[in-house]
Amino acid sequence: MTKARILVLISGGGSNLQTLIDASRQPDCAYEIVHVISNRPEAYGLSRAEQAHIPARCLDHKAFKDRSSFDAALAQMIDEVRPDLIVYAGFMRIMGADFVSRYEGRMINIHPSLLPNFPGLHTHARALEAGVTIHGCTVHWVTAGVDEGAIIGQAAVPILPGDTPDDLAARVLVQEHRLYPACVQAVASGRAKLVDCRTWLDGRPGGLALLG
Ligand code: GAR
C-alpha cells in the first residue's frame, strides 16, 4: 500500500501532531508524516517532530512584510515537499484566498468546537457563556471562510456543572486526540472526500461522529 504523504502545519505545543505521529506508526495506517512546518520558532511541536525523526522547519511569519509574502513562501516550501494532504494541527494563521484555493480539497483543520457553533478563538469560554450543555471538536476541510469548510468529523463532550474554560479545553483535547487520527486516516485512505462542498464518506454524503 502506498501511504499518503502528509505535511503538518503547527503553531504551538503539537499534542495533536503527536497523536498523528503515534497513529502513523501503526502498520495499517494510510499515511506517513513527511514534514512539519511551524510559523512560530518556539513551538514545542518542532521538538516532537525532531524526536520522531521527521524533517521540521520554522517559517516565522514575523519575518515577512505582509500576509501575502508569508503565504507565498509557505506555498513554496509546501510545494517542495509535494504532500498529498496538508494537516493544520493547532496552526493559528488565517491564510489568504490564493493559498487556500491552491490546496482546496487537500487541506484539513481541527477546531475546538462543534462547528458551526463558535468559530474563531476562545471557543471554550464562549461555549460556557452561551450555556450550551454539549461541546466538542470538529475536523473540516479548509476553505476561504474561517472555520467554515465542510465537516469531516465531530466528537462531543458534556459540559459539567462548575466547568472552567480550562476544564473544558482538557476534556475536548482528549477527544481531539481520538478524532484527528481517525479523520486523517479516512481522508488519506480515500474513504472521505470533498465532493461539491460536502464530505462524502464511503460513497455517501456524511462524516465521522464520535460520541462519549
Ligand atoms: C487544539 O485545541 C486545536 O483544536 C486548536 O489549537 C489547539 C492546539 O493544540 N486549534 C485551533 O484553535 C485552530 N483554530 P496542540 O498544539 O496541542 O495540538
Coordinates of C-alpha atoms and ligand atoms in Angstrom, one line a residue:
M1 CA 0.0 0.0 0.0
T2 CA 1.4 3.4 -0.9
K3 CA 0.9 5.8 2.0
A4 CA -0.4 9.3 1.6
R5 CA 2.3 11.9 2.2
I6 CA 1.2 14.3 4.9
L7 CA 2.6 17.7 5.8
V8 CA 1.6 19.1 9.2
L9 CA 1.4 22.8 10.0
I10 CA 1.6 23.8 13.6
S11 CA 2.0 26.9 15.8
G12 CA 2.3 25.5 19.3
G13 CA 2.6 22.5 21.6
G14 CA 1.7 20.0 19.0
S15 CA -0.2 17.4 21.1
N16 CA -2.4 16.7 18.0
L17 CA 0.7 16.3 15.9
Q18 CA 1.9 13.8 18.5
T19 CA -1.2 11.7 18.2
L20 CA -0.9 11.7 14.4
I21 CA 2.8 10.7 14.7
D22 CA 1.8 7.9 17.1
A23 CA -1.0 6.7 14.8
S24 CA 1.3 6.8 11.7
R25 CA 3.4 4.1 13.4
Q26 CA 0.6 1.5 13.2
P27 CA 1.1 -0.9 10.3
D28 CA -2.4 -0.3 8.8
C29 CA -2.0 3.5 8.8
A30 CA -2.7 5.0 5.4
Y31 CA -0.4 8.0 5.8
E32 CA 3.1 9.0 6.7
I33 CA 4.1 12.4 8.0
V34 CA 6.8 13.6 5.7
H35 CA 7.3 17.2 7.0
V36 CA 6.3 19.6 9.8
I37 CA 6.3 23.4 9.4
S38 CA 5.7 25.9 12.3
N39 CA 5.1 29.6 11.9
R40 CA 6.5 30.1 15.4
P41 CA 10.1 29.3 16.3
E42 CA 9.3 28.4 19.9
A43 CA 6.6 25.9 19.0
Y44 CA 7.2 22.7 21.1
G45 CA 5.8 20.7 18.2
L46 CA 9.0 21.2 16.3
S47 CA 10.9 19.2 19.0
R48 CA 8.2 16.5 18.8
A49 CA 8.9 16.2 15.1
E50 CA 12.6 16.1 15.6
Q51 CA 12.3 13.4 18.3
A52 CA 10.3 11.4 15.7
H53 CA 13.0 12.0 13.0
I54 CA 10.5 13.9 10.9
P55 CA 12.0 16.9 8.9
A56 CA 10.8 20.1 10.6
R57 CA 11.3 23.7 9.7
C58 CA 10.1 27.1 11.0
L59 CA 8.8 29.8 8.7
D60 CA 8.4 32.7 11.1
H61 CA 5.5 34.9 9.9
K62 CA 7.1 37.8 11.8
A63 CA 9.9 37.9 9.3
F64 CA 7.6 38.8 6.4
K65 CA 6.4 42.3 5.5
D66 CA 2.8 41.3 4.7
R67 CA 0.5 38.3 4.7
S68 CA 0.7 37.6 1.0
S69 CA 4.5 37.3 1.1
F70 CA 4.3 34.8 4.0
D71 CA 1.6 32.8 2.2
A72 CA 3.8 32.7 -1.0
A73 CA 6.9 31.5 1.0
L74 CA 4.8 28.8 2.8
A75 CA 3.3 27.6 -0.5
Q76 CA 6.8 27.3 -2.0
M77 CA 8.0 25.3 1.0
I78 CA 5.0 23.0 0.7
D79 CA 5.4 22.5 -3.0
E80 CA 9.0 21.4 -2.5
V81 CA 7.7 18.6 -0.2
R82 CA 4.8 17.6 -2.6
P83 CA 2.4 16.4 0.1
D84 CA -0.8 14.6 -0.8
L85 CA -2.5 16.2 2.2
I86 CA -1.8 19.3 4.4
V87 CA -3.0 19.0 8.0
Y88 CA -3.4 22.0 10.3
A89 CA -2.7 20.9 13.9
G90 CA -3.1 24.0 16.0
F91 CA -1.9 26.1 13.1
M92 CA -3.1 29.6 14.2
R93 CA -2.8 31.5 10.9
I94 CA -5.6 32.7 8.7
M95 CA -4.3 32.1 5.2
G96 CA -5.3 34.2 2.1
A97 CA -7.7 33.0 -0.6
D98 CA -4.9 32.3 -3.1
F99 CA -3.2 30.0 -0.7
V100 CA -6.4 28.2 0.3
S101 CA -7.6 27.7 -3.3
R102 CA -4.2 26.3 -4.3
Y103 CA -4.7 23.4 -1.9
E104 CA -8.5 23.1 -1.7
G105 CA -9.7 19.6 -1.1
R106 CA -6.2 18.6 0.2
M107 CA -6.1 20.7 3.4
I108 CA -7.8 19.9 6.7
N109 CA -8.1 21.6 10.1
I110 CA -9.1 20.7 13.7
H111 CA -11.2 23.2 15.6
P112 CA -12.1 23.1 19.3
S113 CA -15.9 23.5 19.0
L114 CA -18.8 21.8 17.4
L115 CA -18.9 23.9 14.2
P116 CA -20.8 25.9 13.0
N117 CA -21.0 26.9 16.7
F118 CA -18.1 29.0 18.0
P119 CA -15.8 29.6 15.0
G120 CA -12.7 31.6 15.8
L121 CA -11.0 32.0 19.2
H122 CA -11.8 31.4 22.9
T123 CA -14.3 28.6 22.0
H124 CA -14.5 27.0 25.4
A125 CA -15.2 30.3 27.3
R126 CA -17.8 31.2 24.7
A127 CA -19.5 27.8 25.0
L128 CA -19.7 28.2 28.8
E129 CA -21.1 31.7 28.4
A130 CA -23.7 30.6 25.9
G131 CA -24.9 27.9 28.3
V132 CA -24.7 25.0 25.9
T133 CA -24.6 21.6 27.6
I134 CA -22.7 19.7 24.8
H135 CA -19.4 20.9 23.3
G136 CA -16.6 19.3 21.3
C137 CA -14.4 19.5 18.3
T138 CA -14.6 19.4 14.5
V139 CA -12.3 18.3 11.7
H140 CA -13.2 20.1 8.5
W141 CA -11.8 21.0 5.1
V142 CA -10.0 24.3 4.9
T143 CA -11.8 26.8 2.7
A144 CA -11.5 30.6 2.4
G145 CA -14.1 31.2 5.1
V146 CA -12.6 30.8 8.5
D147 CA -13.7 27.5 10.2
E148 CA -16.4 27.2 7.5
G149 CA -15.4 24.2 5.3
A150 CA -17.4 21.0 5.1
I151 CA -17.3 18.9 8.2
I152 CA -15.3 15.6 8.1
G153 CA -16.0 14.5 11.7
Q154 CA -17.0 15.7 15.1
A155 CA -16.6 14.5 18.7
A156 CA -18.8 15.6 21.5
V157 CA -18.3 16.0 25.3
P158 CA -20.7 17.1 28.0
I159 CA -20.4 20.4 29.8
L160 CA -20.4 19.6 33.6
P161 CA -21.6 21.9 36.4
G162 CA -18.8 24.2 37.6
D163 CA -16.6 23.6 34.5
T164 CA -14.0 26.3 33.8
P165 CA -12.7 27.0 30.3
D166 CA -9.6 25.0 31.2
D167 CA -11.6 22.0 32.4
L168 CA -13.5 22.1 29.1
A169 CA -10.4 22.5 27.0
A170 CA -8.8 19.5 28.6
R171 CA -11.9 17.3 28.1
V172 CA -12.2 18.4 24.4
L173 CA -8.5 17.8 23.8
V174 CA -8.9 14.1 24.8
Q175 CA -11.5 13.9 22.0
E176 CA -9.4 15.8 19.5
H177 CA -6.7 13.1 20.0
R178 CA -9.3 10.4 19.1
L179 CA -10.9 12.3 16.3
Y180 CA -8.0 13.7 14.3
P181 CA -6.1 10.4 13.6
A182 CA -9.5 8.8 12.6
C183 CA -10.3 11.6 10.2
V184 CA -6.8 11.8 8.7
Q185 CA -6.9 8.1 8.2
A186 CA -10.3 8.4 6.5
V187 CA -9.1 11.1 4.1
A188 CA -5.7 9.5 3.5
S189 CA -7.2 6.1 2.7
G190 CA -9.7 7.8 0.3
R191 CA -12.8 6.8 2.4
A192 CA -13.6 10.5 2.9
K193 CA -13.6 13.0 0.0
L194 CA -14.7 16.5 -0.6
V195 CA -17.5 16.5 -3.3
D196 CA -19.3 19.7 -4.2
C197 CA -18.7 21.4 -0.9
R198 CA -19.8 18.3 1.1
T199 CA -17.9 15.5 2.7
W200 CA -18.6 12.0 1.3
L201 CA -17.7 9.0 3.5
D202 CA -17.7 5.5 2.0
G203 CA -19.5 6.8 -1.2
R204 CA -22.3 8.7 0.6
P205 CA -22.7 12.2 2.0
G206 CA -21.7 12.2 5.7
G207 CA -18.8 12.2 8.1
L208 CA -17.5 10.6 11.3
A209 CA -19.3 11.1 14.6
L210 CA -17.6 10.2 17.9
L211 CA -19.9 10.3 21.0
G212 CA -18.9 9.9 24.6
Ligands
GAR1 C1 -6.1 22.4 19.7 O1 -7.1 22.5 20.7 C2 -6.7 22.8 18.4 O2 -8.0 22.3 18.2 C3 -6.7 24.3 18.4 O3 -5.4 24.6 19.0 C4 -5.1 23.6 19.9 C5 -3.7 23.1 19.5 O4 -3.2 22.2 20.4 N1 -6.8 24.9 17.1 C6 -7.4 26.0 16.9 O5 -7.9 26.7 17.7 C7 -7.5 26.4 15.4 N2 -8.4 27.4 15.2 P1 -1.9 21.3 20.1 O6 -0.8 22.3 19.6 O7 -1.5 20.7 21.4 O8 -2.3 20.3 19.1

